[in-house]
XYZ file of C-alpha atoms in Angstrom:
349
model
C 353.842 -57.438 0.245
C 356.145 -55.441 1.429
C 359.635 -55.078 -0.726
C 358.519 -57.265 -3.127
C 356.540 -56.790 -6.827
C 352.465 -56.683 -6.387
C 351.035 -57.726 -9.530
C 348.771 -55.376 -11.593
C 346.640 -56.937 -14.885
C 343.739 -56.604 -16.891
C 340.680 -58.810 -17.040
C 338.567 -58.728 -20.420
C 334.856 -60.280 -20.668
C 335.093 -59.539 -24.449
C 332.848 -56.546 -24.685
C 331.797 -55.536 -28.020
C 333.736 -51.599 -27.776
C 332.643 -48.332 -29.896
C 334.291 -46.312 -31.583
C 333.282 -42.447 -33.670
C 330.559 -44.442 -36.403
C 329.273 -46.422 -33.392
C 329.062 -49.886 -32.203
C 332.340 -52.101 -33.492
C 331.413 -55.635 -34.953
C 331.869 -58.992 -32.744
C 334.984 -59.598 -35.344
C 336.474 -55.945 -34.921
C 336.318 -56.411 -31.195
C 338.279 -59.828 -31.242
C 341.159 -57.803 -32.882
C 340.989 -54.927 -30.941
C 341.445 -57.238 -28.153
C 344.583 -58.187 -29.652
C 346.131 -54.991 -30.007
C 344.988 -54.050 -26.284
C 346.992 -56.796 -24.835
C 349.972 -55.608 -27.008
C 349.405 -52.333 -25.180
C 349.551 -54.525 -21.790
C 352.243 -55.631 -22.604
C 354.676 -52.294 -23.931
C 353.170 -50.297 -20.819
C 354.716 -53.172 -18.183
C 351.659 -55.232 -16.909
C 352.266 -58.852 -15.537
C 349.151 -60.660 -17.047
C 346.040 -60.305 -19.357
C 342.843 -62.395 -19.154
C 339.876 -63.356 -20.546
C 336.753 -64.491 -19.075
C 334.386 -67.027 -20.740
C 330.653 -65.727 -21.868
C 327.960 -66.597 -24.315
C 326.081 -63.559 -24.164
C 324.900 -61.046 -26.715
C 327.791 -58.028 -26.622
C 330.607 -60.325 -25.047
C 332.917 -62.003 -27.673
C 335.205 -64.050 -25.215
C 333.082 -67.622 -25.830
C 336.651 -69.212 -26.722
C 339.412 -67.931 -24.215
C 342.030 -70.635 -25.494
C 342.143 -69.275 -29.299
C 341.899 -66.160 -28.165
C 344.750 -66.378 -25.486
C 346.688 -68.104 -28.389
C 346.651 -65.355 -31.016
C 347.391 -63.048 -28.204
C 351.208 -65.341 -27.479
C 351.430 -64.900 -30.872
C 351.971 -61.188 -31.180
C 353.551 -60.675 -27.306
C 356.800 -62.064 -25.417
C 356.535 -61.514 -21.831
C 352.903 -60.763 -20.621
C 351.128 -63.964 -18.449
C 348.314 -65.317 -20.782
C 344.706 -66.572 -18.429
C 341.643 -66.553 -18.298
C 339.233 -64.868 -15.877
C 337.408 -67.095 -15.375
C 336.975 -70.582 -17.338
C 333.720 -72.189 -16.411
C 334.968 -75.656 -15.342
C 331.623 -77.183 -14.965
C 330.291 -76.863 -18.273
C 334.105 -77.912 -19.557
C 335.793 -81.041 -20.007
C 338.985 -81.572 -18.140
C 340.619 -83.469 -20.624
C 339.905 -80.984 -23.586
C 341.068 -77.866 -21.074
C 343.918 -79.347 -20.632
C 344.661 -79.758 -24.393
C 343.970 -76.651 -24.822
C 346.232 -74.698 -22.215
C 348.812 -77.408 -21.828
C 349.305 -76.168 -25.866
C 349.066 -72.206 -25.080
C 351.576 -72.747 -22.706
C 353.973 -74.497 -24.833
C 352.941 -72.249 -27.438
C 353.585 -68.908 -25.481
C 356.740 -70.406 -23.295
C 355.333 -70.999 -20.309
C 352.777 -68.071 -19.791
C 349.516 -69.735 -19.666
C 347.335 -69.863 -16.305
C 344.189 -70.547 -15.398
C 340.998 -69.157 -12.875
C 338.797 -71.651 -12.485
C 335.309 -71.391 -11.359
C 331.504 -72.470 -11.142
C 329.742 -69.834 -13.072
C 327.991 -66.508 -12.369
C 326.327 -66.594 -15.395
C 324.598 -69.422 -16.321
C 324.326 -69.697 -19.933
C 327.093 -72.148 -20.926
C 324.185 -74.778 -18.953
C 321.789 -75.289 -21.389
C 324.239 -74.461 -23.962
C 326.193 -77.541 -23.817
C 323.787 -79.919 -22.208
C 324.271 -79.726 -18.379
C 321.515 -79.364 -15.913
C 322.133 -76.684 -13.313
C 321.062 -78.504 -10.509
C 324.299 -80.539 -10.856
C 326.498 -76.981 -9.874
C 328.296 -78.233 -7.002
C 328.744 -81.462 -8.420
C 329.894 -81.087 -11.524
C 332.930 -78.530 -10.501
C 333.734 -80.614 -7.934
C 334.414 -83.774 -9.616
C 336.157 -81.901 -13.073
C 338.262 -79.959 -10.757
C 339.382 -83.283 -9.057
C 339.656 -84.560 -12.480
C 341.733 -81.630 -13.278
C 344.542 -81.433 -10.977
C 345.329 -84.969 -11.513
C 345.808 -84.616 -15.178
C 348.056 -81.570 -14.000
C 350.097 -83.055 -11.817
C 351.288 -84.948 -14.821
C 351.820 -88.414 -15.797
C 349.846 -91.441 -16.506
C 345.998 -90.841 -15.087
C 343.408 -93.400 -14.191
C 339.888 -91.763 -12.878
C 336.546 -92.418 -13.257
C 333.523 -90.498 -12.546
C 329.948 -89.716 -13.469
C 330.677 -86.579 -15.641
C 332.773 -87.932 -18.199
C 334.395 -91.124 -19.430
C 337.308 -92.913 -17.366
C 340.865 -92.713 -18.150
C 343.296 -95.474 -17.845
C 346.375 -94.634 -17.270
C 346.086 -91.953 -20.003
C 348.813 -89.649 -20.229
C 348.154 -86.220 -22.555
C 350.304 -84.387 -25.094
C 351.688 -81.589 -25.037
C 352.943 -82.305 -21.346
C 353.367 -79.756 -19.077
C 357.002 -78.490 -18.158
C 357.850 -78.329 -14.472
C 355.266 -76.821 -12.326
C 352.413 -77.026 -14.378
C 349.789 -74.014 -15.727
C 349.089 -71.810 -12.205
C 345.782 -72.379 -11.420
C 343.794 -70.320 -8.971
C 340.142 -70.745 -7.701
C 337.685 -67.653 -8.603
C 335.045 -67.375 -5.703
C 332.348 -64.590 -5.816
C 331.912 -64.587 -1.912
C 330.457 -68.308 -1.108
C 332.400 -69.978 2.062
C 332.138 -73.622 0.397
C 334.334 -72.206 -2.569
C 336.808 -70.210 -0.124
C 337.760 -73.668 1.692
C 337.391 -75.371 -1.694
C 340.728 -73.356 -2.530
C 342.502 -73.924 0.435
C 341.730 -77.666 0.395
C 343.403 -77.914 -2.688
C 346.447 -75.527 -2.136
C 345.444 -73.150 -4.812
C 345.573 -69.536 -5.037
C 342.536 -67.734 -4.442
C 340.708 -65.176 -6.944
C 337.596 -62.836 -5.437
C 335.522 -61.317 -7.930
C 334.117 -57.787 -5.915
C 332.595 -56.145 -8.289
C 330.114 -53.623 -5.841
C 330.185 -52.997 -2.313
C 332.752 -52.391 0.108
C 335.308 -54.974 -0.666
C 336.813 -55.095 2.588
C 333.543 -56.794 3.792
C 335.577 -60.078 1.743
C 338.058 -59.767 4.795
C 336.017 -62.631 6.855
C 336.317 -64.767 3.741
C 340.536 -63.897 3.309
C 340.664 -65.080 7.013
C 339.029 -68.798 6.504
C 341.314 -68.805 3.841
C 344.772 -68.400 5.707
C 343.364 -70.867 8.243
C 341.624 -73.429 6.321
C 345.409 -73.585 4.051
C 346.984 -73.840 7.832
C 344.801 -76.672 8.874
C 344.866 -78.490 5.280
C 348.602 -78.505 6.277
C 349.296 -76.231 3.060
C 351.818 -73.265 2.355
C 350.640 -69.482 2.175
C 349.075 -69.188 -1.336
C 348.795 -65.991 -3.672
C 345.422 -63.816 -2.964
C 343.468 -62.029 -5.736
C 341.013 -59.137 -6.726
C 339.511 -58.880 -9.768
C 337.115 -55.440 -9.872
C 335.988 -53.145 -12.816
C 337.273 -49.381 -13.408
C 339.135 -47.162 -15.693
C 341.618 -44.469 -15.315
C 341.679 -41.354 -16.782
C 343.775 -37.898 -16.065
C 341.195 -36.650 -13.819
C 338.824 -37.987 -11.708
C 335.835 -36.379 -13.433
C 336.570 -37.055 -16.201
C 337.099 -40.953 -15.563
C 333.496 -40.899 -13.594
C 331.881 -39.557 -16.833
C 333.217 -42.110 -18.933
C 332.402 -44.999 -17.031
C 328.821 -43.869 -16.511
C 327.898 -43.273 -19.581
C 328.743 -46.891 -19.982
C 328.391 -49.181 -17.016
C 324.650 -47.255 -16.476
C 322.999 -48.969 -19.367
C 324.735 -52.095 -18.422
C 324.331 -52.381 -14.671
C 320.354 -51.280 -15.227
C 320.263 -54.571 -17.696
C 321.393 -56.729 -15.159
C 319.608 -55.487 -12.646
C 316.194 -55.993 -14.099
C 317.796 -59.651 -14.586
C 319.314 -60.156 -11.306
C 317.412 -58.180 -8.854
C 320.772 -56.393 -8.073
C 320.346 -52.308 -7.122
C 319.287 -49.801 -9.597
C 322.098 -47.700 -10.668
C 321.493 -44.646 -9.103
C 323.561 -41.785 -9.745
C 323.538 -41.781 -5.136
C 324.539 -45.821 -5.311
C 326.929 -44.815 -8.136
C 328.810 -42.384 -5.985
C 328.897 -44.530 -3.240
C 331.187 -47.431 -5.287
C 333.555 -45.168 -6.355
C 334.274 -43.449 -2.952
C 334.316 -46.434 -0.636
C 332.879 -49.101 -2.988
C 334.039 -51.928 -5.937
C 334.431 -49.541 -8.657
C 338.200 -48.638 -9.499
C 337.262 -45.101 -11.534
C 339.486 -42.054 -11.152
C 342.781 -40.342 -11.855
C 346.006 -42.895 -11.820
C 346.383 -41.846 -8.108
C 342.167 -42.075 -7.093
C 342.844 -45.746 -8.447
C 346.247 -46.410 -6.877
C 345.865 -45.608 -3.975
C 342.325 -46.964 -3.382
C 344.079 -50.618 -4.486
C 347.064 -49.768 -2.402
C 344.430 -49.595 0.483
C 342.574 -52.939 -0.462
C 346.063 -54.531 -0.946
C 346.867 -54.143 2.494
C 343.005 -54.531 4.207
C 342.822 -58.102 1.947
C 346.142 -59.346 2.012
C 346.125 -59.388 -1.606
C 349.500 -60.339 -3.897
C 347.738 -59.121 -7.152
C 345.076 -56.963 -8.701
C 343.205 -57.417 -11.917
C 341.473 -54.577 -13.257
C 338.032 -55.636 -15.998
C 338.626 -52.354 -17.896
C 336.183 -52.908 -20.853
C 332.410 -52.485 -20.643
C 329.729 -52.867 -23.218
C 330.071 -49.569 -25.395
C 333.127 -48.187 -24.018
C 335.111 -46.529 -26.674
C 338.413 -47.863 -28.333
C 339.871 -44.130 -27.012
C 339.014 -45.148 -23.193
C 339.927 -48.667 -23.272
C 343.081 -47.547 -24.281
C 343.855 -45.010 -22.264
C 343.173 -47.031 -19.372
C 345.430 -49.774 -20.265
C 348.315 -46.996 -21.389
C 348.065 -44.743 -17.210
C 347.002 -48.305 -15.568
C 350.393 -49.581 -16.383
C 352.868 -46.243 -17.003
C 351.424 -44.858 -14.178
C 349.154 -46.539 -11.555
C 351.168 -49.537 -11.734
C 354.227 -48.832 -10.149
C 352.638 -45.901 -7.717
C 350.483 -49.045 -6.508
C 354.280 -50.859 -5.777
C 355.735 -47.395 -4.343
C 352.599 -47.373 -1.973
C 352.741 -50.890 -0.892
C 356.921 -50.928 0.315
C 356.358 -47.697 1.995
C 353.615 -49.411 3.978
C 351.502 -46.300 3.014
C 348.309 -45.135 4.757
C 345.019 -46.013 3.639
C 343.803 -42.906 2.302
């Protein structure tokens, strides 16, 4: 990492944000997500992305149109998603879409593929969930061939076979980046490094340097596949504000109600104001002044071998205000202390 740019971007899930009269409406949100993005963009990140959910509160259930209006209204910020749920997708319709977006937005589309946390797009659109493994598997295989570009012939048990089908728009040289989001499981890790790709981690509680074992099958298994060193990702929740306390407030009020919701679904911790504590000093949570937050990525950076950081700074009833003011000190401020850090080989702190 040393001498050389570490990227810094936001993730978005979508979630519905307040503002002084209360709850904003699913439609309000999808242009508010617009204008953040144009925020991204003026304060110098590298790349916004949205995830793919169909829950109540989350309004990101169709990345690519999203994505879309956002290369309409910006000129240099990376467009993804974070991440698209390739099981419950089909390959040839993905494609479509982000081989488009990237013509559309001049080559700024990319992609995080992965199996799905949350289950709902299942039943949804007709898939059984005891076909998980399988059904990534084969679409991702599907995937990468259509890619790689030119004529394809496949067949499978997931979808129709192609013969010798080529698609329109084509890609331009290189293709759409493509990375691999894993959530911890081994399997997925080596899944990545089979297939060259760059790899995502989602750490969103806990210490995240216990993710090291899984960084070091990575580097290996790539070694052993016989591939080139490939890009390493985080992708964790916070928000920055001028002080600490005052960014520790905030997100509680927040990610409290939220965290207790999936908890009672999940069987994950209660949120504890003790637990809470706990992932902001040595923990997943990315909360505090713009040097609390860049320096505890700084430290991550460096512990994970990581080339880029994505920061999920909206949360189910987080104001407009917040949002905002994360994305404005995230980039005019954390950002390039983050890069300062990193070539002076700093010391964790």
């Amino acid at each position: 990492m040393t001498g050389r740019h570490f990227e810094l971007g936001l993730n978005s899930f979508g979630d519905v944000a307040s503002d002084g009269d209360g709850m904003l409406s699913d439609a309000e949100t999808v242009r508010l997500l617009i204008e953040e993005v144009q925020l991204a963009e003026d304060v110098g990140l590298d790349i916004f992305s949205v995830g793919e959910h169909y829950r109540e509160g989350q309004v990101d259930s169709a990345s690519a149109v999203l994505l879309a209006a956002m290369s309409g209204v910006t000129d240099r910020i990376r467009l993804g998603t974070a991440v698209t749920v390739l099981s419950t997708n089909d390959p040839v319709r993905l494609f479509h879409e982000f081989s488009t977006l990237d013509a559309a937005s001049n080559g700024r589309a990319q992609l995080v593929l992965g199996r799905a946390s949350a289950t709902e797009s299942f039943p949804l659109f007709g898939y059984e969930i005891a076909e998980y493994e399988h059904l990534f598997e084969e679409k991702l295989e599907l995937f990468l061939q259509l890619r790689r570009g030119g004529p394809t012939t496949w067949s499978g048990s997931t979808r129709p076979a192609l013969t010798g089908q080529t698609l329109h728009p084509r890609l331009s040289e290189g293709g759409i980046p493509t990375w691999i989001g894993v959530g911890g499981s081994p399997d997925s890790v080596v899944r990545a490094a089979r297939h060259g790709l760059p790899l995502m981690m989602a750490i969103i509680g806990g210490k995240p340097q216990r993710f090291s074992g899984n960084v070091q099958l990575y580097e290996r298994a790539l070694d052993q596949f016989g591939h080139a060193p490939q890009p390493i990702g985080q992708h964790s929740l916070g928000l920055v504000a001028p002080t600490d306390d005052e960014a520790r407030e905030l997100w509680w009020e927040s990610w409290q109600p939220v965290v207790k919701t999936i908890a009672s679904e999940r069987g994950f911790y209660a949120p504890t104001r003790e637990r809470y504590a706990m992932e902001l000093d040595t923990g997943a949570l990315f909360v505090g002044s713009p040097e609390t937050v860049a320096r505890k990525i700084a430290t991550v950076a460096q512990d994970l071998h990581l080339s880029r950081f994505d920061l999920k700074y909206d949360l189910l009833g987080l104001s407009k205000a917040a949002r905002a003011q994360t994305i404005d000190l995230f980039g005019r401020e954390v950002a390039p202390m983050v890069n300062d850090l990193l070539t002076k080989e700093a010391p964790h702190a």
